Short mmCIF file of C-alpha atoms and ligand atoms in Angstrom, two decimals:
data_model
loop_
_atom_site.label_atom_id
_atom_site.label_comp_id
_atom_site.label_asym_id
_atom_site.label_seq_id
_atom_site.Cartn_x
_atom_site.Cartn_y
_atom_site.Cartn_z
CA MET A 1 -56.60 -91.41 61.12
CA ALA A 2 -54.25 -93.33 58.78
CA THR A 3 -50.82 -94.24 60.15
CA PRO A 4 -48.30 -91.65 58.88
CA LYS A 5 -45.77 -92.90 56.34
CA ILE A 6 -42.11 -92.00 56.82
CA LEU A 7 -39.90 -92.68 53.83
CA VAL A 8 -36.11 -92.57 54.30
CA LEU A 9 -33.96 -92.50 51.16
CA GLY A 10 -30.38 -93.77 51.46
CA ALA A 11 -28.81 -96.00 54.09
CA GLY A 12 -25.68 -93.94 54.62
CA TYR A 13 -24.55 -92.40 57.90
CA GLY A 14 -27.52 -90.02 58.08
CA GLY A 15 -30.24 -92.35 56.85
CA LEU A 16 -29.29 -95.27 59.07
CA MET A 17 -29.04 -93.17 62.23
CA THR A 18 -32.46 -91.71 61.46
CA VAL A 19 -34.04 -95.13 61.06
CA LYS A 20 -32.37 -96.57 64.14
CA GLY A 21 -33.58 -93.65 66.27
CA LEU A 22 -37.12 -93.78 64.87
CA THR A 23 -37.53 -97.50 65.50
CA ARG A 24 -36.59 -96.96 69.13
CA ARG A 25 -39.13 -94.16 69.58
CA LEU A 26 -42.10 -95.03 67.38
CA GLY A 27 -44.43 -98.02 67.72
CA ALA A 28 -46.05 -99.75 64.74
CA SER A 29 -49.26 -97.71 65.20
CA ASP A 30 -47.32 -94.41 65.34
CA ALA A 31 -45.74 -94.63 61.89
CA GLU A 32 -44.96 -96.87 58.95
CA ILE A 33 -41.23 -96.62 58.26
CA THR A 34 -39.71 -97.48 54.89
CA LEU A 35 -35.98 -97.33 54.09
CA VAL A 36 -34.83 -97.43 50.47
CA ASN A 37 -31.23 -98.10 49.47
CA GLN A 38 -29.75 -99.20 46.18
CA ASN A 39 -27.69 -101.96 47.77
CA PRO A 40 -28.55 -104.51 50.46
CA TYR A 41 -25.44 -103.33 52.28
CA HIS A 42 -24.22 -100.08 53.86
CA TYR A 43 -20.65 -99.13 52.96
CA PHE A 44 -18.33 -97.24 55.28
CA THR A 45 -17.43 -94.38 52.95
CA THR A 46 -14.85 -93.32 55.51
CA GLU A 47 -12.90 -96.51 54.78
CA LEU A 48 -13.21 -96.74 51.01
CA HIS A 49 -9.67 -95.48 50.38
CA LYS A 50 -8.40 -98.80 51.77
CA PRO A 51 -10.06 -101.21 49.30
CA ALA A 52 -9.35 -98.64 46.57
CA ALA A 53 -5.64 -99.16 47.21
CA GLY A 54 -6.03 -102.82 48.08
CA THR A 55 -4.84 -102.54 51.69
CA ALA A 56 -8.16 -104.03 52.86
CA HIS A 57 -10.76 -106.22 51.19
CA HIS A 58 -13.91 -104.33 50.25
CA ASP A 59 -15.95 -106.62 52.53
CA HIS A 60 -14.29 -104.87 55.48
CA ALA A 61 -15.93 -101.67 54.31
CA ARG A 62 -19.52 -102.87 54.23
CA VAL A 63 -22.21 -104.47 56.36
CA ASN A 64 -25.54 -106.06 55.54
CA ILE A 65 -28.23 -103.48 56.33
CA ALA A 66 -30.81 -106.06 57.44
CA SER A 67 -28.38 -107.15 60.17
CA VAL A 68 -28.24 -103.69 61.78
CA ILE A 69 -31.85 -102.45 61.60
CA ASN A 70 -35.05 -103.80 63.07
CA THR A 71 -36.66 -105.34 59.99
CA ASN A 72 -39.83 -106.10 61.97
CA ARG A 73 -40.41 -102.36 62.21
CA VAL A 74 -38.78 -101.10 59.01
CA ASN A 75 -39.85 -102.01 55.51
CA PHE A 76 -36.38 -102.22 53.93
CA VAL A 77 -36.47 -101.93 50.14
CA VAL A 78 -33.43 -102.56 47.95
CA ASP A 79 -34.00 -100.43 44.87
CA ARG A 80 -32.66 -97.34 43.15
CA VAL A 81 -34.43 -93.99 43.48
CA THR A 82 -34.96 -92.48 40.04
CA SER A 83 -36.91 -89.34 40.96
CA ILE A 84 -38.49 -87.45 43.83
CA ASN A 85 -41.74 -85.58 43.27
CA PRO A 86 -42.61 -83.30 46.21
CA SER A 87 -45.84 -81.99 44.72
CA GLU A 88 -47.25 -85.53 44.34
CA LYS A 89 -45.56 -86.65 47.62
CA LYS A 90 -44.16 -89.61 45.70
CA VAL A 91 -40.77 -91.18 45.17
CA TYR A 92 -40.15 -93.23 42.04
CA LEU A 93 -37.82 -96.21 42.15
CA GLU A 94 -36.60 -98.41 39.32
CA ASN A 95 -39.09 -101.11 40.31
CA ASN A 96 -41.64 -99.41 42.54
CA THR A 97 -43.28 -96.15 43.62
CA PHE A 98 -43.80 -95.00 47.20
CA ASP A 99 -45.88 -92.18 48.58
CA TYR A 100 -45.02 -90.54 51.86
CA ASP A 101 -46.23 -88.14 54.49
CA HIS A 102 -42.72 -87.34 55.72
CA LEU A 103 -39.61 -87.74 53.57
CA VAL A 104 -36.00 -87.95 54.77
CA ILE A 105 -33.39 -87.62 52.02
CA GLY A 106 -29.94 -89.01 52.80
CA LEU A 107 -28.71 -89.95 49.32
CA GLY A 108 -25.14 -88.76 49.81
CA SER A 109 -23.05 -86.99 47.21
CA ALA A 110 -21.77 -87.12 43.66
CA PRO A 111 -18.30 -86.21 42.41
CA GLU A 112 -17.78 -82.50 41.73
CA THR A 113 -15.99 -82.33 38.38
CA PHE A 114 -16.24 -78.56 37.80
CA GLY A 115 -16.99 -79.38 34.15
CA ILE A 116 -13.40 -80.54 33.60
CA LYS A 117 -13.22 -82.09 30.16
CA GLY A 118 -12.86 -85.87 30.06
CA LEU A 119 -12.99 -86.48 33.82
CA LEU A 120 -16.23 -88.43 33.93
CA GLU A 121 -15.16 -90.56 30.98
CA ASN A 122 -11.53 -91.25 31.90
CA ALA A 123 -10.99 -90.91 35.66
CA PHE A 124 -11.84 -93.21 38.55
CA PHE A 125 -13.74 -92.08 41.66
CA ILE A 126 -13.63 -93.26 45.29
CA ARG A 127 -17.40 -93.45 45.68
CA ASN A 128 -18.71 -96.87 46.65
CA ILE A 129 -17.83 -100.57 46.74
CA ASP A 130 -18.15 -101.03 42.98
CA SER A 131 -16.01 -98.03 42.12
CA VAL A 132 -13.16 -98.89 44.51
CA ARG A 133 -13.08 -102.53 43.41
CA MET A 134 -12.60 -101.22 39.88
CA ILE A 135 -9.75 -98.89 40.89
CA ARG A 136 -7.84 -101.66 42.62
CA GLU A 137 -8.32 -104.18 39.83
CA HIS A 138 -7.48 -101.65 37.13
CA MET A 139 -4.28 -100.55 38.89
CA GLU A 140 -3.15 -104.16 39.27
CA TYR A 141 -4.00 -104.95 35.65
CA MET A 142 -1.88 -101.99 34.54
CA PHE A 143 1.01 -103.34 36.60
CA ALA A 144 0.60 -106.72 34.94
CA ARG A 145 0.59 -105.03 31.52
CA TYR A 146 3.86 -103.27 32.25
CA LYS A 147 5.66 -106.60 32.41
CA ASN A 148 4.50 -107.31 28.86
CA ASP A 149 4.76 -103.80 27.44
CA PRO A 150 6.95 -101.56 29.64
CA LYS A 151 5.24 -98.19 29.21
CA GLU A 152 5.81 -95.79 32.12
CA GLU A 153 2.20 -94.63 32.20
CA TYR A 154 1.15 -98.10 33.36
CA LEU A 155 3.10 -97.48 36.57
CA THR A 156 1.99 -93.87 37.09
CA ILE A 157 -0.97 -93.18 39.37
CA VAL A 158 -2.30 -89.63 39.28
CA VAL A 159 -4.47 -88.44 42.16
CA GLY A 160 -6.38 -85.25 41.32
CA GLY A 161 -7.04 -83.18 44.43
CA ALA A 162 -5.27 -83.15 47.79
CA GLY A 163 -8.24 -82.89 50.12
CA PHE A 164 -8.71 -85.52 52.82
CA THR A 165 -9.89 -88.18 50.36
CA GLY A 166 -6.87 -87.75 48.08
CA ILE A 167 -4.36 -87.68 50.93
CA GLU A 168 -5.89 -90.70 52.72
CA TYR A 169 -5.89 -92.69 49.47
CA ILE A 170 -2.26 -91.80 48.78
CA GLY A 171 -1.40 -92.88 52.33
CA GLU A 172 -2.84 -96.33 51.57
CA LEU A 173 -1.06 -96.50 48.21
CA VAL A 174 2.35 -95.94 49.78
CA ASP A 175 1.61 -98.80 52.19
CA ARG A 176 0.45 -101.10 49.40
CA LEU A 177 2.86 -100.48 46.53
CA PRO A 178 5.96 -102.26 47.90
CA GLU A 179 3.84 -105.39 48.24
CA LEU A 180 2.51 -105.03 44.69
CA CYS A 181 6.03 -104.51 43.35
CA ARG A 182 7.00 -107.87 44.79
CA GLU A 183 3.84 -109.51 43.47
CA TYR A 184 4.22 -108.13 39.93
CA ASP A 185 8.08 -108.20 39.83
CA LEU A 186 8.19 -104.43 39.34
CA PRO A 187 11.13 -102.11 40.06
CA GLN A 188 9.86 -99.83 42.85
CA GLU A 189 11.80 -96.82 41.54
CA LYS A 190 9.70 -96.91 38.36
CA LEU A 191 6.41 -96.45 40.22
CA ARG A 192 5.07 -92.90 40.42
CA ILE A 193 2.32 -91.50 42.64
CA VAL A 194 1.61 -87.96 41.48
CA ASN A 195 -0.73 -85.74 43.47
CA ILE A 196 -2.02 -82.62 41.76
CA GLU A 197 -3.70 -79.87 43.78
CA ALA A 198 -5.11 -76.60 42.48
CA ALA A 199 -4.59 -74.76 45.79
CA PRO A 200 -1.10 -73.72 46.89
CA THR A 201 -1.07 -76.40 49.59
CA VAL A 202 -2.40 -79.88 50.27
CA LEU A 203 -5.36 -80.05 52.70
CA PRO A 204 -6.23 -76.37 52.18
CA GLY A 205 -7.45 -74.74 55.38
CA PHE A 206 -6.07 -77.44 57.70
CA ASP A 207 -3.49 -76.87 60.43
CA GLN A 208 -0.08 -76.00 58.92
CA ALA A 209 2.01 -78.19 61.24
CA LEU A 210 -0.16 -81.21 60.38
CA ILE A 211 0.06 -80.41 56.66
CA ASP A 212 3.86 -80.19 56.88
CA TYR A 213 4.00 -83.52 58.67
CA ALA A 214 1.82 -85.22 56.02
CA VAL A 215 3.75 -83.77 53.08
CA GLU A 216 7.13 -84.67 54.55
CA TYR A 217 5.96 -88.20 55.34
CA LEU A 218 4.48 -88.79 51.87
CA LYS A 219 7.40 -87.16 50.03
CA GLY A 220 9.68 -89.47 52.03
CA LYS A 221 7.75 -92.36 50.50
CA GLY A 222 8.33 -91.01 47.00
CA VAL A 223 5.04 -89.17 46.37
CA GLU A 224 5.38 -86.25 43.92
CA PHE A 225 3.28 -83.13 44.57
CA TYR A 226 2.23 -80.54 41.99
CA LEU A 227 0.74 -77.69 44.03
CA GLY A 228 -1.04 -74.54 42.87
CA VAL A 229 -1.81 -76.00 39.47
CA PRO A 230 -5.26 -77.31 38.50
CA ILE A 231 -6.00 -80.24 36.24
CA GLU A 232 -7.72 -78.81 33.18
CA GLU A 233 -8.39 -81.97 31.21
CA CYS A 234 -8.36 -85.70 31.65
CA THR A 235 -7.78 -87.88 28.61
CA LYS A 236 -7.39 -91.61 28.09
CA ASP A 237 -3.61 -90.99 28.23
CA GLY A 238 -3.49 -89.00 31.49
CA VAL A 239 -4.05 -85.42 32.60
CA VAL A 240 -3.33 -81.97 31.21
CA LEU A 241 -2.50 -79.25 33.71
CA LYS A 242 -3.10 -75.50 33.47
CA GLY A 243 -0.23 -74.20 31.34
CA GLY A 244 -0.33 -77.27 29.11
CA GLU A 245 1.94 -79.78 30.89
CA GLU A 246 0.74 -83.34 30.32
CA ILE A 247 1.30 -86.17 32.78
CA LYS A 248 0.85 -89.57 31.21
CA SER A 249 -0.97 -92.05 33.40
CA SER A 250 -3.19 -95.07 32.90
CA THR A 251 -4.74 -94.63 36.34
CA VAL A 252 -6.19 -91.22 37.20
CA VAL A 253 -8.20 -91.07 40.42
CA TRP A 254 -10.24 -87.89 40.90
CA THR A 255 -10.68 -86.74 44.50
CA GLY A 256 -11.38 -83.09 43.69
CA GLY A 257 -14.52 -82.71 45.80
CA VAL A 258 -18.19 -83.59 46.07
CA ARG A 259 -21.61 -82.05 45.47
CA GLY A 260 -25.09 -83.13 46.50
CA ASN A 261 -26.89 -86.04 44.83
CA LYS A 262 -28.39 -84.75 41.57
CA LEU A 263 -31.77 -86.37 42.32
CA VAL A 264 -32.29 -83.67 44.93
CA GLU A 265 -31.80 -80.73 42.59
CA GLU A 266 -33.81 -82.49 39.89
CA SER A 267 -36.74 -82.74 42.34
CA GLY A 268 -37.19 -78.98 42.24
CA ILE A 269 -36.08 -78.50 45.86
CA GLU A 270 -33.93 -75.37 46.06
CA THR A 271 -30.20 -76.22 46.12
CA MET A 272 -26.84 -74.47 46.24
CA ARG A 273 -24.16 -76.41 44.30
CA GLY A 274 -26.44 -79.40 44.53
CA ARG A 275 -26.92 -79.19 48.30
CA VAL A 276 -30.01 -78.07 50.19
CA LYS A 277 -29.60 -75.26 52.70
CA VAL A 278 -31.78 -76.75 55.41
CA ASP A 279 -33.55 -74.89 58.22
CA GLU A 280 -32.80 -75.35 61.91
CA ASN A 281 -34.82 -78.60 61.96
CA LEU A 282 -33.13 -79.91 58.78
CA ARG A 283 -36.18 -79.16 56.62
CA ALA A 284 -35.85 -78.23 52.96
CA PRO A 285 -36.94 -74.62 52.29
CA GLY A 286 -40.63 -74.43 51.45
CA HIS A 287 -41.27 -78.10 52.27
CA ASP A 288 -42.59 -78.77 55.78
CA ASN A 289 -42.50 -82.54 55.33
CA ILE A 290 -39.10 -82.99 53.63
CA TYR A 291 -35.88 -83.30 55.61
CA VAL A 292 -32.41 -83.45 54.04
CA LEU A 293 -29.28 -84.65 55.78
CA GLY A 294 -25.69 -85.65 55.10
CA ASP A 295 -23.78 -84.71 51.96
CA SER A 296 -26.93 -83.49 50.21
CA SER A 297 -27.55 -80.90 52.93
CA LEU A 298 -25.86 -77.65 53.75
CA VAL A 299 -25.62 -76.30 57.28
CA ILE A 300 -24.13 -72.87 57.90
CA PRO A 301 -22.84 -72.21 61.44
CA LYS A 302 -24.70 -69.47 63.31
CA ASP A 303 -21.63 -67.25 63.55
CA GLY A 304 -20.02 -68.21 60.24
CA GLU A 305 -20.42 -67.75 56.52
CA ARG A 306 -18.97 -70.94 55.10
CA PRO A 307 -21.00 -74.14 55.46
CA TYR A 308 -19.68 -77.06 57.49
CA PRO A 309 -17.79 -79.48 55.25
CA PRO A 310 -19.77 -82.58 54.28
CA THR A 311 -18.57 -85.35 56.59
CA ALA A 312 -19.75 -88.59 58.12
CA GLN A 313 -19.50 -86.83 61.46
CA ILE A 314 -22.13 -84.20 60.70
CA SER A 315 -24.28 -86.72 58.76
CA THR A 316 -24.34 -89.02 61.80
CA GLN A 317 -25.31 -86.19 64.15
CA GLN A 318 -28.06 -85.07 61.76
CA GLY A 319 -29.37 -88.66 61.64
CA GLN A 320 -29.34 -88.86 65.44
CA TYR A 321 -31.19 -85.55 65.59
CA LEU A 322 -33.95 -86.67 63.20
CA GLY A 323 -34.13 -90.12 64.81
CA LYS A 324 -34.88 -88.35 68.07
CA HIS A 325 -36.94 -85.33 67.01
CA LEU A 326 -38.84 -86.35 63.88
CA PRO A 327 -41.69 -87.86 65.95
CA GLN A 328 -42.27 -84.47 67.64
CA LEU A 329 -41.81 -82.52 64.40
CA MET A 330 -44.40 -84.78 62.74
CA ARG A 331 -46.86 -83.82 65.48
CA GLY A 332 -46.18 -80.15 64.83
CA GLU A 333 -44.37 -79.63 68.14
CA SER A 334 -41.43 -77.27 68.32
CA VAL A 335 -38.05 -78.78 69.16
CA ASP A 336 -34.52 -77.50 69.75
CA ALA A 337 -32.59 -76.53 66.64
CA PHE A 338 -30.00 -78.93 65.21
CA GLN A 339 -26.60 -77.99 66.52
CA TYR A 340 -23.50 -79.59 65.10
CA ALA A 341 -20.84 -80.39 67.67
CA PRO A 342 -17.58 -80.95 65.74
CA LYS A 343 -15.31 -83.36 67.60
CA GLY A 344 -12.25 -82.84 65.39
CA THR A 345 -10.73 -84.24 62.22
CA VAL A 346 -8.31 -87.12 61.86
CA ALA A 347 -6.92 -88.30 58.52
CA SER A 348 -5.01 -91.52 58.01
CA LEU A 349 -1.73 -91.77 56.09
CA GLY A 350 -1.84 -95.53 55.76
CA ASN A 351 -2.37 -98.06 58.50
CA ARG A 352 0.06 -96.82 61.14
CA VAL A 353 0.36 -93.07 60.62
CA ALA A 354 -2.19 -90.24 60.69
CA ILE A 355 -2.64 -86.56 61.45
CA GLY A 356 -5.47 -84.85 63.24
CA VAL A 357 -6.95 -82.32 65.60
CA VAL A 358 -9.19 -83.52 68.40
CA GLY A 359 -10.56 -80.72 70.57
CA SER A 360 -7.60 -78.33 70.73
CA LYS A 361 -5.00 -81.10 70.61
CA LYS A 362 -2.94 -81.87 67.52
CA LEU A 363 -2.10 -85.50 66.94
CA PHE A 364 0.66 -86.88 64.72
CA GLY A 365 1.81 -90.34 63.66
CA GLY A 366 0.90 -93.40 65.72
CA SER A 367 -1.31 -91.65 68.28
CA ALA A 368 -3.37 -90.03 65.52
CA SER A 369 -3.65 -93.39 63.77
CA PHE A 370 -4.92 -95.00 66.97
CA MET A 371 -7.50 -92.20 67.33
CA LYS A 372 -8.66 -92.71 63.71
CA LYS A 373 -9.26 -96.39 64.42
CA ILE A 374 -11.24 -95.54 67.56
CA ILE A 375 -13.41 -93.15 65.49
CA ASP A 376 -14.06 -95.89 62.90
CA ILE A 377 -14.92 -98.33 65.69
CA LYS A 378 -17.32 -95.81 67.22
CA TRP A 379 -19.36 -95.85 64.01
CA LEU A 380 -19.47 -99.66 64.08
CA PHE A 381 -20.69 -99.50 67.67
CA LEU A 382 -23.43 -96.97 66.87
CA LEU A 383 -24.53 -99.09 63.97
CA GLY A 384 -24.40 -102.64 65.25
CA GLY A 385 -23.21 -102.58 68.87
CA ILE A 386 -20.38 -104.67 70.23
CA SER A 387 -21.02 -107.62 67.91
CA LEU A 388 -20.35 -105.50 64.82
CA VAL A 389 -17.24 -104.04 66.49
CA LEU A 390 -15.97 -107.57 67.10
CA ARG A 391 -16.72 -108.60 63.50
CA LYS A 392 -15.40 -105.57 61.65
CA GLY A 393 -13.35 -103.44 64.05
CA LYS A 394 -9.57 -103.26 63.61
CA LEU A 395 -7.02 -101.61 65.87
P1 FAD B 1 -23.57 -91.77 52.26
O1 FAD B 1 -22.86 -92.36 53.42
O2 FAD B 1 -22.82 -91.47 51.04
O3 FAD B 1 -24.79 -92.75 51.91
C1 FAD B 1 -25.69 -92.51 50.87
C2 FAD B 1 -26.46 -93.79 50.62
O4 FAD B 1 -27.46 -93.55 49.62
C3 FAD B 1 -25.59 -94.93 50.09
O5 FAD B 1 -25.91 -96.12 50.75
C4 FAD B 1 -25.96 -95.00 48.62
O6 FAD B 1 -25.81 -96.30 48.06
C5 FAD B 1 -27.43 -94.59 48.67
N1 FAD B 1 -27.91 -94.05 47.39
C6 FAD B 1 -27.35 -93.09 46.63
N2 FAD B 1 -28.09 -92.87 45.54
C7 FAD B 1 -29.14 -93.71 45.60
C8 FAD B 1 -30.27 -93.94 44.77
N3 FAD B 1 -30.46 -93.28 43.64
N4 FAD B 1 -31.16 -94.87 45.15
C9 FAD B 1 -31.00 -95.58 46.32
N5 FAD B 1 -29.96 -95.40 47.13
C10 FAD B 1 -29.04 -94.48 46.78
N6 FAD B 1 -16.10 -88.12 56.86
C11 FAD B 1 -15.76 -88.10 58.16
O7 FAD B 1 -16.46 -87.49 58.98
N7 FAD B 1 -14.65 -88.75 58.62
C12 FAD B 1 -13.85 -89.47 57.79
O8 FAD B 1 -12.85 -90.06 58.24
C13 FAD B 1 -14.19 -89.52 56.42
N8 FAD B 1 -13.42 -90.24 55.57
C14 FAD B 1 -13.79 -90.32 54.26
C15 FAD B 1 -12.99 -91.09 53.41
C16 FAD B 1 -13.31 -91.18 52.07
C17 FAD B 1 -12.44 -92.03 51.17
C18 FAD B 1 -14.45 -90.49 51.56
C19 FAD B 1 -14.81 -90.60 50.10
C20 FAD B 1 -15.24 -89.72 52.39
C21 FAD B 1 -14.91 -89.62 53.75
N9 FAD B 1 -15.68 -88.86 54.64
C22 FAD B 1 -15.34 -88.82 55.98
C23 FAD B 1 -16.90 -88.17 54.18
C24 FAD B 1 -18.12 -89.05 54.52
O9 FAD B 1 -17.88 -90.37 54.12
C25 FAD B 1 -19.41 -88.54 53.90
O10 FAD B 1 -19.59 -87.20 54.30
C26 FAD B 1 -20.59 -89.39 54.38
O11 FAD B 1 -20.50 -90.69 53.85
C27 FAD B 1 -21.93 -88.78 53.97
O12 FAD B 1 -22.95 -89.54 54.54
P2 FAD B 1 -24.43 -89.53 53.93
O13 FAD B 1 -25.29 -90.15 54.96
O14 FAD B 1 -24.77 -88.21 53.41
O15 FAD B 1 -24.35 -90.45 52.65
P1 NAD B 2 -12.42 -81.66 49.17
O1 NAD B 2 -13.34 -80.72 48.52
O2 NAD B 2 -12.20 -81.56 50.62
O3 NAD B 2 -10.99 -81.60 48.46
C1 NAD B 2 -10.86 -81.54 47.05
C2 NAD B 2 -9.51 -80.95 46.68
O4 NAD B 2 -9.39 -80.96 45.27
C3 NAD B 2 -9.38 -79.49 47.13
O5 NAD B 2 -8.19 -79.34 47.84
C4 NAD B 2 -9.39 -78.72 45.81
O6 NAD B 2 -8.58 -77.55 45.85
C5 NAD B 2 -8.82 -79.75 44.85
N1 NAD B 2 -9.17 -79.48 43.44
C6 NAD B 2 -10.36 -79.03 42.98
N2 NAD B 2 -10.29 -78.88 41.63
C7 NAD B 2 -9.05 -79.25 41.25
C8 NAD B 2 -8.38 -79.34 40.01
N3 NAD B 2 -8.97 -78.98 38.86
N4 NAD B 2 -7.11 -79.78 39.97
C9 NAD B 2 -6.49 -80.15 41.12
N5 NAD B 2 -7.07 -80.07 42.33
C10 NAD B 2 -8.33 -79.65 42.41
O7 NAD B 2 -12.95 -83.14 48.76
P2 NAD B 2 -12.64 -84.55 49.42
O8 NAD B 2 -11.21 -84.68 49.80
O9 NAD B 2 -13.21 -85.56 48.51
O10 NAD B 2 -13.50 -84.52 50.75
C11 NAD B 2 -14.94 -84.46 50.68
C12 NAD B 2 -15.49 -84.29 52.07
O11 NAD B 2 -15.25 -85.48 52.82
C13 NAD B 2 -14.84 -83.16 52.83
O12 NAD B 2 -15.79 -82.50 53.60
C14 NAD B 2 -13.85 -83.84 53.74
O13 NAD B 2 -13.65 -83.13 54.94
C15 NAD B 2 -14.53 -85.17 54.00
N6 NAD B 2 -13.51 -86.19 54.26
C16 NAD B 2 -13.07 -86.29 55.54
C17 NAD B 2 -12.08 -87.20 55.84
C18 NAD B 2 -11.59 -87.30 57.25
O14 NAD B 2 -12.13 -86.64 58.13
N7 NAD B 2 -10.59 -88.13 57.53
C19 NAD B 2 -11.57 -88.03 54.83
C20 NAD B 2 -12.05 -87.89 53.53
C21 NAD B 2 -13.03 -86.95 53.26
#
């Protein structure tokens, strides 16, 4: 019998954990494993708000994939997936085509724009290394322009959405801006960070005491909040809010949410808002040999109605699950259902302050920040052991 072919798409949190688990459990005669990713590196999405603000270099948020996987066992292909065809059991790349017996899709997410006019054309997105490098360089260029042509919009940064991404990015900005003011000879009182949130509160659904702490801290640093009012349009001059108010800004960063990678819905696999409601073994409905994990998947808790939010935490656990159980599933054996074990949520507000809930304990300020750094280090350890922690970890 021919050696089964496992094709893993995307080297994010889910994809990499899958591959690392499979290489530990399957010998060369058990399966041929191919991993496809559009870059030779993996980026730590959970740290992208730092290079976006310029508080860390983008190299701190990425690692060479070949250095953390066993390339003797995995055929690692750097290429972009252009389409997935389940009926042919083929995946098309820009420069190649692969067929598979078992497919694991971990292609992450895309920005959710809710059809808001002008967003895709005029806003920036905290998505990957290329997009955050552009945000930082654009922001700094606008500051440089102000010295030559003092328009207020050059110094106004609008952040659309006050979910965890928006709030963590703003936390980095408040750390970074005093330094940039010195560098660009700018009056700090002229700088504006404006956060606009459609819901009545920032971090909707999170613990109220932690929300209050974050808002008070960020307001104390000069951040302006517009709550309960959605952005309805984004233009080259700024944003227009419901009711017609316009806020002029040369730098609009959209953090209003994510949806599944569009390649998945285009493949004909059934999706809900671009995400696949997977079965208890992370299989796509109606496809015994296709598994979906991470931001492109949707897992609904047994006793709940709303799906778990898309996080690195659940993506990692899904990857660990498939890395362990895919060999048995391939053989048609039954295995325990995937069960997500949430460990808590911690969000940074810059380098030294954070908020979070771990177990039943609420954490504020320095202790939460320390916990956030431990969580980031844990990912480095899972990925590349102690040597990666020593190279990239920061306390
Ligand atoms: P990703 O990690 O997004 O990886 C997808 C991979 O697929 C990437 O390598 C990408 O390049 C590749 N890819 C995409 N399209 C193609 C293609 N066409 N061809 C080839 N390759 C492709 N979650 C937490 O749990 N904790 C946090 O602290 C946290 N902080 C965050 C901070 C920020 C600023 C952001 C934006 C998100 C944060 N999240 C956090 C959410 C978390 O990062 C995501 O849920 C997680 O990255 C999803 O993992 P994934 O494996 O689905 O995909
Ligand atoms: P999100 O969906 O969590 O938040 C988006 C926010 O934008 C919401 O509060 C929403 O009300 C708001 N919004 C939507 N439309 C709007 C409009 N027209 N105008 C103004 N506001 C609008 O998205 P996110 O923050 O990008 O997070 C994505 C996922 O990543 C989530 O699951 C989150 O939990 C996870 N994440 C986790 C962490 C962490 O654990 N530290 C950090 C970042 C992201």
